[in-house]
Short mmCIF file of C-alpha atoms and ligand atoms in Angstrom, two decimals:
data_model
loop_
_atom_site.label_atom_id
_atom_site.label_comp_id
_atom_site.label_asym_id
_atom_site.label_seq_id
_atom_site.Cartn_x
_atom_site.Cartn_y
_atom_site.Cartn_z
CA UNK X 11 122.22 116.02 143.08
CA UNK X 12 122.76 112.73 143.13
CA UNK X 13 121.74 109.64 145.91
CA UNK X 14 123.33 106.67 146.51
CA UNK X 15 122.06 103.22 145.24
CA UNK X 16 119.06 102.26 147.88
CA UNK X 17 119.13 98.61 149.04
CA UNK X 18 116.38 95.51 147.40
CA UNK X 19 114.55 95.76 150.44
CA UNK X 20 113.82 99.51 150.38
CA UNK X 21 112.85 99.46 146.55
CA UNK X 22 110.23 96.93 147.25
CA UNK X 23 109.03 98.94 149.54
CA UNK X 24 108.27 101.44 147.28
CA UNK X 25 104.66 102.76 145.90
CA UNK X 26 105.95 102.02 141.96
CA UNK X 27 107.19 98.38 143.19
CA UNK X 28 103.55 97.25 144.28
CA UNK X 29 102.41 98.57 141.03
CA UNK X 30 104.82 95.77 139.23
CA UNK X 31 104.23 93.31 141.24
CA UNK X 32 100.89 93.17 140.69
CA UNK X 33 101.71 93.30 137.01
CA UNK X 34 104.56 91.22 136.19
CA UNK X 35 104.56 89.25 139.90
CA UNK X 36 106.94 88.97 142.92
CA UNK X 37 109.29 86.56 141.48
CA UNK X 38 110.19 88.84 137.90
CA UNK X 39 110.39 92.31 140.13
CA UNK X 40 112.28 90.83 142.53
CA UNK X 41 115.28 89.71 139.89
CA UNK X 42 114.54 92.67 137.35
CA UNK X 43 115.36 95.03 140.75
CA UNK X 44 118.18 92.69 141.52
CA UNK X 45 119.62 92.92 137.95
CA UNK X 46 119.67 96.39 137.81
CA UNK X 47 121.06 96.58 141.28
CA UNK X 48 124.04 94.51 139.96
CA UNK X 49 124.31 96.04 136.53
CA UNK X 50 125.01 99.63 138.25
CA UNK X 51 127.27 98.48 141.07
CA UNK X 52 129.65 97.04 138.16
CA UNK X 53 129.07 100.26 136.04
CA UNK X 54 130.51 101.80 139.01
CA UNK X 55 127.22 104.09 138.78
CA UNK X 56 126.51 103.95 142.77
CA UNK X 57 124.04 106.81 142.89
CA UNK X 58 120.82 106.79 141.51
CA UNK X 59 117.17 107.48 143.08
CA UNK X 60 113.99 105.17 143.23
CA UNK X 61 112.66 106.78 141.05
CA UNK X 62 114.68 106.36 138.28
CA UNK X 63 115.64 102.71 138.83
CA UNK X 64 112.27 101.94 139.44
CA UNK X 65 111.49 103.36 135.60
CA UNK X 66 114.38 101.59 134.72
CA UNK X 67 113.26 98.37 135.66
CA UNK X 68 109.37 98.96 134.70
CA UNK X 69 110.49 98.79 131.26
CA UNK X 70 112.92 95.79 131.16
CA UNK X 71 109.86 94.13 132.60
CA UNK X 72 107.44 95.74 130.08
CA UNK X 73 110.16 94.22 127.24
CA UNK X 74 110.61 90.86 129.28
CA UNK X 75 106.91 90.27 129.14
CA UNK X 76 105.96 91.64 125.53
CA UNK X 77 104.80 88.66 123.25
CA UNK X 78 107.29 87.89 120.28
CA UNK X 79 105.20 86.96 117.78
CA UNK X 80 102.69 90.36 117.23
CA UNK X 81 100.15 91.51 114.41
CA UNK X 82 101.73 93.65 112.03
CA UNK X 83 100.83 95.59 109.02
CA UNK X 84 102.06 93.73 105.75
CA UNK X 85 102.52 96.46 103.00
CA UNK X 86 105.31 94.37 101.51
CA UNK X 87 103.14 93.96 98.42
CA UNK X 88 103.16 90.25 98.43
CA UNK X 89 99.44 89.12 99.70
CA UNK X 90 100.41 85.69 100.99
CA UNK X 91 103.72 86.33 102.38
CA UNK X 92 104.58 83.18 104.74
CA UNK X 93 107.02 85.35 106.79
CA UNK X 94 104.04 87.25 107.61
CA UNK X 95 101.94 83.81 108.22
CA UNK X 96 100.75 83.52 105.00
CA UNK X 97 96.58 84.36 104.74
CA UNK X 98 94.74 85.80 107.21
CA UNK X 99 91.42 84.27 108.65
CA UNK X 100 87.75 85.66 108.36
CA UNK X 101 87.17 86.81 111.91
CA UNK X 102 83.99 83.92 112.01
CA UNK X 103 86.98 80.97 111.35
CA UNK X 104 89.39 82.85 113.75
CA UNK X 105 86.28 83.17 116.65
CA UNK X 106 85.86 79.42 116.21
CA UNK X 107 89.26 78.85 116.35
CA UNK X 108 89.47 80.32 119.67
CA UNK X 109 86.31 78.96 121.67
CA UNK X 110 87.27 75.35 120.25
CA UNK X 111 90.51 75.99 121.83
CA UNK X 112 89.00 77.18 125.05
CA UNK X 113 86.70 74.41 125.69
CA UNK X 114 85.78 71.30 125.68
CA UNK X 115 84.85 70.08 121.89
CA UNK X 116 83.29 66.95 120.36
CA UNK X 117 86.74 66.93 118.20
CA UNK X 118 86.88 63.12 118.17
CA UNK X 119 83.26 62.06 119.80
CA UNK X 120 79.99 61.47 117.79
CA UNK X 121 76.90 63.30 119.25
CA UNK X 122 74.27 61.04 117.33
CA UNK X 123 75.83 57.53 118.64
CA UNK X 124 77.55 59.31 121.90
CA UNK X 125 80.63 56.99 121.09
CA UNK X 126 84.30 57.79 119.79
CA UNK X 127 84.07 59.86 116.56
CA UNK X 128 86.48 60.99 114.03
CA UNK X 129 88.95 64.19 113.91
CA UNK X 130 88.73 64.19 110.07
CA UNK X 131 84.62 64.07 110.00
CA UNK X 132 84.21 67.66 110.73
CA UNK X 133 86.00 68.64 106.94
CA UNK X 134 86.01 65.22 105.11
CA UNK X 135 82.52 65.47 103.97
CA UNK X 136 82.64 69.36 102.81
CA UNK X 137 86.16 69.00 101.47
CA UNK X 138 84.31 66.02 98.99
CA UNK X 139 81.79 68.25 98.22
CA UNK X 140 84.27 70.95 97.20
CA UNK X 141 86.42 68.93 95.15
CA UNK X 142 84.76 65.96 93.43
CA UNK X 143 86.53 63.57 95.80
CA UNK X 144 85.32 59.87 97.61
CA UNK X 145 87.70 60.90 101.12
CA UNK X 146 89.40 63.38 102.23
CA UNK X 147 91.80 63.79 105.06
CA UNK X 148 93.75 66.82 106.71
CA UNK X 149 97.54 66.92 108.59
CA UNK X 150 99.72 69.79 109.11
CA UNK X 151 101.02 71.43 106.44
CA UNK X 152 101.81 70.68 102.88
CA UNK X 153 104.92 69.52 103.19
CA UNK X 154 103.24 66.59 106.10
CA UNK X 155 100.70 65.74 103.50
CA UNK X 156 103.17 65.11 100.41
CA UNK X 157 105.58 63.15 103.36
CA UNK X 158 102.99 61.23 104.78
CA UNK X 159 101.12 60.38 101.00
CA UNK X 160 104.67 59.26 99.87
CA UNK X 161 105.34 57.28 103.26
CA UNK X 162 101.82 55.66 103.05
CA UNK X 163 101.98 54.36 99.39
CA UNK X 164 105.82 54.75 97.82
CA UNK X 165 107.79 53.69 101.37
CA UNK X 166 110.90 51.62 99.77
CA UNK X 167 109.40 52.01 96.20
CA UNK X 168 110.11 54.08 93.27
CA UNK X 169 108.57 57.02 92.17
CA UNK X 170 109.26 58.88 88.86
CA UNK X 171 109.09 62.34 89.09
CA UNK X 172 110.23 64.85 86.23
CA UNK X 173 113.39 66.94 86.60
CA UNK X 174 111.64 69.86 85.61
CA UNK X 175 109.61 69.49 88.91
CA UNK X 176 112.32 69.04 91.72
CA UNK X 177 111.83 72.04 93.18
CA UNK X 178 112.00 74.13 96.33
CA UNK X 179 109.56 76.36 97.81
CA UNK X 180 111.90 78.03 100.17
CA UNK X 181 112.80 77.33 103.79
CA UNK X 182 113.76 73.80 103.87
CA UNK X 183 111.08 72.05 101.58
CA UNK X 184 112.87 70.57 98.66
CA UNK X 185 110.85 68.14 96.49
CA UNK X 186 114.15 65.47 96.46
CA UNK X 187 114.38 66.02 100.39
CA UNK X 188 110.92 65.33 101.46
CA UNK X 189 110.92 62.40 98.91
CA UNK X 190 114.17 61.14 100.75
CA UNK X 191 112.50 61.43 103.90
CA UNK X 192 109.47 59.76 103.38
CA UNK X 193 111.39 56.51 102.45
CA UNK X 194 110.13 56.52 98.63
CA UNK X 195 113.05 56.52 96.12
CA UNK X 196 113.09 59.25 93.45
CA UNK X 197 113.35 58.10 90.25
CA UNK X 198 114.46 60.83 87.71
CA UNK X 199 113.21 61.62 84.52
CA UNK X 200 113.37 64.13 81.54
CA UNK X 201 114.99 66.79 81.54
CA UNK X 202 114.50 70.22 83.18
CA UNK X 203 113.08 71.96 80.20
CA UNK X 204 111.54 69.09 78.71
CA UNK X 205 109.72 65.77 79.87
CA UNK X 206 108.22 62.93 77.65
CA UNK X 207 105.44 60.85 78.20
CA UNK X 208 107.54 58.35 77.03
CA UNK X 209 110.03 59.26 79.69
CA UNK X 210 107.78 57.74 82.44
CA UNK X 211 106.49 55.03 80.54
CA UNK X 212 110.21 53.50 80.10
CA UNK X 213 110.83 54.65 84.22
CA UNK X 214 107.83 52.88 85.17
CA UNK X 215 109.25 48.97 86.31
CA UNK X 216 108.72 46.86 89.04
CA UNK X 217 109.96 48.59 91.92
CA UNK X 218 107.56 51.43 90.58
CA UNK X 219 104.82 52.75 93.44
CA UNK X 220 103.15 55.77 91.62
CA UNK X 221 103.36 58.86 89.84
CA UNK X 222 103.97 62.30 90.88
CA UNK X 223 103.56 65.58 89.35
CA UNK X 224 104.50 68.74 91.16
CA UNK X 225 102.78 71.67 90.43
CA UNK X 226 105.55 74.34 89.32
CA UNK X 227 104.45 76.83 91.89
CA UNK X 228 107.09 79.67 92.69
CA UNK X 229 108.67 79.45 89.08
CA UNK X 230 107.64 79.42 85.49
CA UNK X 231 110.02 77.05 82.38
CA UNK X 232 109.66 78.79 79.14
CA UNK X 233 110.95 78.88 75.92
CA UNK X 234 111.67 74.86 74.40
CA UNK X 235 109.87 73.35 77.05
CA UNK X 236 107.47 70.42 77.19
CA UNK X 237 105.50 68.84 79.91
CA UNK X 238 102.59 65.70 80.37
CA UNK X 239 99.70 67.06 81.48
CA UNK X 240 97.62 65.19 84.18
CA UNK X 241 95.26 63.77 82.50
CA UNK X 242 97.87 61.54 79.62
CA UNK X 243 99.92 61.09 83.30
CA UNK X 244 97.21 59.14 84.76
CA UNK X 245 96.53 57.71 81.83
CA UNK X 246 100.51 56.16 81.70
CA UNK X 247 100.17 55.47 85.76
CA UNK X 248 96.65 53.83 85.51
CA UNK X 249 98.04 51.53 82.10
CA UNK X 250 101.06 49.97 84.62
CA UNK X 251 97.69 50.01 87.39
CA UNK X 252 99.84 52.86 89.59
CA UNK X 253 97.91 55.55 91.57
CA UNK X 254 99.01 59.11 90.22
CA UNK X 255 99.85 61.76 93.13
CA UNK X 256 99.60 65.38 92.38
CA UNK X 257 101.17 68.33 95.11
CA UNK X 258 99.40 70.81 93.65
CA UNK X 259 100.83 73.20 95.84
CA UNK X 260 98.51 76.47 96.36
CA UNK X 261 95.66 74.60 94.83
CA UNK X 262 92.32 77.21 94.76
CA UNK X 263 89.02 75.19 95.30
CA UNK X 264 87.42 77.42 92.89
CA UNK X 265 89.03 78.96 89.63
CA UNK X 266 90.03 82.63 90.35
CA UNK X 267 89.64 83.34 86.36
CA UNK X 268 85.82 84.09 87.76
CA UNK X 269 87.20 86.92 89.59
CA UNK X 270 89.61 88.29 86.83
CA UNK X 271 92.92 86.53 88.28
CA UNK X 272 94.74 84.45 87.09
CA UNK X 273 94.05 80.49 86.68
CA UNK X 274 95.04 78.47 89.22
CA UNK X 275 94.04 74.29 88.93
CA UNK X 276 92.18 72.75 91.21
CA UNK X 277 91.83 70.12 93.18
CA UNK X 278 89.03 69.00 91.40
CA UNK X 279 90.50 69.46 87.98
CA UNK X 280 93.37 67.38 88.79
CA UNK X 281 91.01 64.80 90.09
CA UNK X 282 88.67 64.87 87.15
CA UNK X 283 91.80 64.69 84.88
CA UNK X 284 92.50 61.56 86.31
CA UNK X 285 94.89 62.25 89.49
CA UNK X 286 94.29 59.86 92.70
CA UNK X 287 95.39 61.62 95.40
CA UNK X 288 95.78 65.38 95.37
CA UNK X 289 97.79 67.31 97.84
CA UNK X 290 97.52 71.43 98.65
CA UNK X 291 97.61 74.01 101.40
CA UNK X 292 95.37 75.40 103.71
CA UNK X 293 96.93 78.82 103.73
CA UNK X 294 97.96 79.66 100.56
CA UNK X 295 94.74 80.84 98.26
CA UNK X 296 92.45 78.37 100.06
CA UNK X 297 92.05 81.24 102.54
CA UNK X 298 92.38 79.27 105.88
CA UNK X 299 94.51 77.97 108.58
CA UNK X 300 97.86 76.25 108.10
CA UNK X 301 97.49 72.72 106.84
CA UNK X 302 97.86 70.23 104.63
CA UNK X 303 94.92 68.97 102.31
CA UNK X 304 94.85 65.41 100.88
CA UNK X 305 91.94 64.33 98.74
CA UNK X 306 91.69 61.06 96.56
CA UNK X 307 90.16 57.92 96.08
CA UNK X 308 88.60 56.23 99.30
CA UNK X 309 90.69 53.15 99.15
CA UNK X 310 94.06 55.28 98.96
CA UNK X 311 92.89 57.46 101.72
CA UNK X 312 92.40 54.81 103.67
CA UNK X 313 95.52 53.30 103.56
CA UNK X 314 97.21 57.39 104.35
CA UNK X 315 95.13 57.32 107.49
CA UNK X 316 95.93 53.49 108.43
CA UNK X 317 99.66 54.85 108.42
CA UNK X 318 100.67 55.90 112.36
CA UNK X 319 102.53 58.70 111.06
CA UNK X 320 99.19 60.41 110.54
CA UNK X 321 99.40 61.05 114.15
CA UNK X 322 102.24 62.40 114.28
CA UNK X 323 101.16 65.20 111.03
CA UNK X 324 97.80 65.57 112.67
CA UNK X 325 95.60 69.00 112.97
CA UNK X 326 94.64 70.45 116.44
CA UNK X 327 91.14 71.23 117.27
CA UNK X 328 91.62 75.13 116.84
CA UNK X 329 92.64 74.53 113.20
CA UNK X 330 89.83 72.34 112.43
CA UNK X 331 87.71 74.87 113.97
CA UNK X 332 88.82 77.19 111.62
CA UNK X 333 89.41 74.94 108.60
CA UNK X 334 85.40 73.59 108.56
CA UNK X 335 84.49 77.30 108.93
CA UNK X 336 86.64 78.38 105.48
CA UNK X 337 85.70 75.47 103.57
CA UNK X 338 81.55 76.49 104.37
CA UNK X 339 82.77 79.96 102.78
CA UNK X 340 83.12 78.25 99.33
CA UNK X 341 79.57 76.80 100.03
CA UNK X 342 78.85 80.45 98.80
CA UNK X 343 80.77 81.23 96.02
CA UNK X 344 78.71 84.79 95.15
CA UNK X 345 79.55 86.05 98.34
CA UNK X 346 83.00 83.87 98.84
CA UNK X 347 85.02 87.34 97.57
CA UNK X 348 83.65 89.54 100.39
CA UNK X 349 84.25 86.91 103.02
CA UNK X 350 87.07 85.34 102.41
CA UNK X 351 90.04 87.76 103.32
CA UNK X 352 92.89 86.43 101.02
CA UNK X 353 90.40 86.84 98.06
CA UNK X 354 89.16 89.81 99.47
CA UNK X 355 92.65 91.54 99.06
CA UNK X 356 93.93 89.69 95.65
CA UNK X 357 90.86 91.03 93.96
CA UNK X 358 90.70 94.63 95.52
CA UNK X 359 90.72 96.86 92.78
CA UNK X 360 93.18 98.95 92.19
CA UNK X 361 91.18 102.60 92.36
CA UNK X 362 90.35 101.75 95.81
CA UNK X 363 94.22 100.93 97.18
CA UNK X 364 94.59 104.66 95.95
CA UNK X 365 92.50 105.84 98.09
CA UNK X 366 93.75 104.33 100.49
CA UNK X 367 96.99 105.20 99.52
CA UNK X 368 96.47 109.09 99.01
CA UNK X 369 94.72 108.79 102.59
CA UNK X 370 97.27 107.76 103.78
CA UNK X 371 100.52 109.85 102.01
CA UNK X 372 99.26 112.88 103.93
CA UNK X 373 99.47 111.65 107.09
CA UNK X 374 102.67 109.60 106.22
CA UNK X 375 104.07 113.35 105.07
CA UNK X 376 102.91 114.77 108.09
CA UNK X 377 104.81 112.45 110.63
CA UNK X 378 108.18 112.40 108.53
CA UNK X 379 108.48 116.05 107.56
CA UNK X 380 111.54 116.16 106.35
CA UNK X 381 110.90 113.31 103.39
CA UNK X 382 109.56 113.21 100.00
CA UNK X 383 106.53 111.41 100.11
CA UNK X 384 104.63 110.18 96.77
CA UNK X 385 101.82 107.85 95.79
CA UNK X 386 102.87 105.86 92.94
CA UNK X 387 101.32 102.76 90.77
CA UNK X 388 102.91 99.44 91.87
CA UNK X 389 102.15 95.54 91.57
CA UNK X 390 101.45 93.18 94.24
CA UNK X 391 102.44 89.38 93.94
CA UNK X 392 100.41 87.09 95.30
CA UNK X 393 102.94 84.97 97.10
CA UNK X 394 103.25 81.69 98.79
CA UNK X 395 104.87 80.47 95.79
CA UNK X 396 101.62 81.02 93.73
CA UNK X 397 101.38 82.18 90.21
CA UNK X 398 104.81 84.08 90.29
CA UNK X 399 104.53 85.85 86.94
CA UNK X 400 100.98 86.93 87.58
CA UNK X 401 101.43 90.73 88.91
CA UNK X 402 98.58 92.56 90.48
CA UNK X 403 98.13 96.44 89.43
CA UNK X 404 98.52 98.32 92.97
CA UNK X 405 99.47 101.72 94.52
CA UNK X 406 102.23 102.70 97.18
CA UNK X 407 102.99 105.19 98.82
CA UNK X 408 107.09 105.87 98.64
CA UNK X 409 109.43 107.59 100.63
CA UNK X 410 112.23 109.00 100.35
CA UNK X 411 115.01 111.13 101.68
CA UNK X 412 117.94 108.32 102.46
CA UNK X 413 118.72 106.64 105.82
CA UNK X 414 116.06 103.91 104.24
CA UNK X 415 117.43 101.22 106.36
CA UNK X 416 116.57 103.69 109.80
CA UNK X 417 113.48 104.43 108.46
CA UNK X 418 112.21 100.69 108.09
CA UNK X 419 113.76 100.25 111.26
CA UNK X 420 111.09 103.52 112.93
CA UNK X 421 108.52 101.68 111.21
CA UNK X 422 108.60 98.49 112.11
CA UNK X 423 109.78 99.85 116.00
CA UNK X 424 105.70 101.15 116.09
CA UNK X 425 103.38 99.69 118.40
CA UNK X 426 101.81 97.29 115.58
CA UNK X 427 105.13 97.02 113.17
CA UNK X 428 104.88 98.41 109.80
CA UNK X 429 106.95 96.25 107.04
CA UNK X 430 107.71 97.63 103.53
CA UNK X 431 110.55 96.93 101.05
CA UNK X 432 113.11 99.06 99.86
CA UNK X 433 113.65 99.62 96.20
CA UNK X 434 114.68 102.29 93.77
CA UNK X 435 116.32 104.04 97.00
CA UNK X 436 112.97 104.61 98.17
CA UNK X 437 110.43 102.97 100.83
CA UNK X 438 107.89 101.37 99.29
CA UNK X 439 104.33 100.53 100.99
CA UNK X 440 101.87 98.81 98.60
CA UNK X 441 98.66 99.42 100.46
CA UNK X 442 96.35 96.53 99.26
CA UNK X 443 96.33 94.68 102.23
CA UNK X 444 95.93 97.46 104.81
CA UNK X 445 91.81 97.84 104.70
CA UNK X 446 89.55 100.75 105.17
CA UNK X 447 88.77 99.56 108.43
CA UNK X 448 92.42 99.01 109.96
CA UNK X 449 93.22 102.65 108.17
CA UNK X 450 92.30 104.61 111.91
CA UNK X 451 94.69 102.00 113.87
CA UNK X 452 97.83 102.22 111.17
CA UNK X 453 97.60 106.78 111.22
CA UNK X 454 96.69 106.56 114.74
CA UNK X 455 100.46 104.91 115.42
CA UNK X 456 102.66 107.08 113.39
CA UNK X 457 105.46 109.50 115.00
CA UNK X 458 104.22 112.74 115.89
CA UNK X 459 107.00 115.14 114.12
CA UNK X 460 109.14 117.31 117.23
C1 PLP J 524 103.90 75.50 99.22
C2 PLP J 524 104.12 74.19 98.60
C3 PLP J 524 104.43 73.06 99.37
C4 PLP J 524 104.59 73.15 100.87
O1 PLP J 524 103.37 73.48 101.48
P1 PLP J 524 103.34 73.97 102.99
O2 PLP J 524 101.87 74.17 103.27
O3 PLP J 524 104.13 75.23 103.06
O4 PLP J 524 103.91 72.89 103.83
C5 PLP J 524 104.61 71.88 98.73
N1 PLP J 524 104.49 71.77 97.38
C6 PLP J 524 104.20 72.83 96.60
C7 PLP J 524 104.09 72.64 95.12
C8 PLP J 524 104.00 74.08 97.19
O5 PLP J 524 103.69 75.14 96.42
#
């Protein structure tokens, strides 16, 4: 049996059309009713009850309204993966996130004197203490902190930097492009497998600003290579009197060799080895929100935050929220590995992802009957561009049975997406970063087999 389309009016009119209204509104209903209305008159489909266009447009609403960007479960075996927005927070940095965000803050107001205060107060002291440094300030990202060092000290000026360094990190940051950008001139030296001191000292004239090193994050030059380390850099810089920069990239605060990985430098190494101005991220090993570190000597700093461009690269309340919360963390080092997520996961030992793992393979075996299903030893990188040779032992579960590409597609279709990577015709999930305590929400999702 079949009824003919009903009219706008009498749909609204219906039980199920109060229902979205008071969900989605008046206005949405209203032209999700009319839309379908129109899409079945030129379909020619002129029969259809409430009921079922009602349904109909319930879930074009429900899809209309669904928030893009959504937690997922990263079992892509890279830790830090900045598709997946890089490290995730402690919950006590993510909670202060949120209630600076929702309220009124003293963000840029001094309590003692009750007059206008500074944004970078809240983390310049603790990122000093952390590092060794006289000042500290915060911007963005990275990428805003090597643009806006560059822009603040080098704009119109040379600045040798070794061909072995011109990197990129992926996405659009290329060491030669965000040089261009900032106004400094690169000045080219060495050669990619090999640099000199002597290479910078004969660079260095009068157009000369600084120095810069770039920490070779996402990539490794072996075999006849040779490179200045910071410490004779500075030395060459400080000789002509030019401040050294270092982008050290992923720089840890703390050396992960204390937890058995690999080691990373610091921000305080390069600065005890003679750099001026460090630069690093917030959210690759540091542990913390997006942004862009910059620590140094007091008078350089100064001059980075005269620079109006440092409004433009600035951090938002939330982030600073979180930001002073992470850095107290490393206040703490005993405990830092229990409280600080990213480290959390890079140093979870390896027994343990089993567990997980075999938990997990059962119930993966149970939803997708008609697939092999195996847990199998794998390694974990710890992304972002860090330490790209360093592997971390790990364990997966794998599936198989073909159709791979439908199968990532099921998985990352549930209600909190599921991402994996396909290799060796199987589905691999590396199951470091999915913790005991998320284990209930990830089997709780999975298809129930017809
Ligand atoms: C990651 C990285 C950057 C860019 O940092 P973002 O925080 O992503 O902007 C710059 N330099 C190096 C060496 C890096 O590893």
């Amino acid at each position: 049996m079949t009824s003919p389309l009903p009219s706008l009016d009498s749909l609204l009119r219906e039980p199920a059309a109060t229902v979205l209204t008071g969900r989605f509104g008046r206005e949405a209903t209203t032209r999700a009713l009319r839309d379908l209305l129109a899409d079945r008159r030129s379909a020619r489909a002129f029969h259809a009850p409430a009921g079922v266009l009602l349904d109909e447009a319930a879930d074009r609403l429900a899809r209309a309204f669904a928030r893009s960007q959504r937690p997922v479960f990263n079992l892509t075996g890279t830790v830090l993966h900045t598709n997946l927005g890089r490290s995730p927070m402690p919950p006590e940095a993510a909670a202060a996130a949120a209630e600076a965000m929702r309220s009124a803050t003293s963000l840029e107001y001094d309590l003692d004197s009750g007059k206008r205060g500074e944004r970078d107060s809240h983390i310049a002291p603790l990122l000093c203490r952390l590092t060794g440094a006289e000042a500290a300030t915060v911007v963005n990202n990275n990428a805003a902190a090597v643009m806006l060092v560059l822009n603040s000290l080098a704009l119109g000026k040379q600045v040798p930097v070794s061909r072995g360094e011109l990197i990129e990190i992926g996405g659009a940051f290329r060491v030669p492009d965000i040089m261009n950008r900032s106004g400094a001139l690169l000045k080219e030296v060495g050669t990619t497998n090999r640099t000199h001191p002597r290479d910078y000292a004969q660079a260095i004239g009068p157009e000369t600003a600084a120095l810069m090193r770039v920490h070779q994050a996402n990539y490794a030059i072996v075999g006849f290579t040779a490179a200045v380390p910071t410490d004779e850099m500075a030395r060459i810089a400080h000789a002509a009197n030019l401040p050294l920069i270092e982008d050290l990239g992923s720089g840890s605060l703390v050396d992960l060799a204390r937890w058995g990985l690999p080691h990373e430098p610091t921000p305080a190494d390069a600065l005890t080895a003679g750099a001026d101005i460090v630069t690093f991220s917030g959210d690759k090993l540091l542990g913390g929100p997006q942004a862009g570190l910059i620590v140094g000597s007091k008078a350089l700093i100064a001059r980075i935050n005269a620079n109006p461009l440092k409004r433009a690269l600035r951090l938002d309340k939330g982030r600073l929220a979180a930001l002073e919360v992470v850095l107290g963390l490393y206040l703490d080092p005993d405990r830092l590995a229990e409280r600080l997520p990213a480290l959390r996961l890079l140093t979870r030992a390896e027994a343990d992802i089993r567990t997980t793992a075999t938990r997990m393979a059962g119930l993966i075996g149970r939803a997708f009957p008609t697939r092999t299903v195996t847990v199998e030893a794998c390694s974990s990188q710890i992304g972002s561009g860090a330490l790209p040779v360093d592997l971390l032992p790990s364990a997966a579960v794998t599936i198989g049975g073909g159709a791979l590409e439908n199968l990532a597609a099921t998985l990352r279709g549930l209600p909190r997406p599921v991402i994996g990577r396909i290799a060796q015709d199987r589905l691999w999930l590396d199951f470091r970063c999915l913790e005991p305590a998320e284990e209930a929400e990830f089997s709780a999702q999975l298809p129930v087999p017809a």
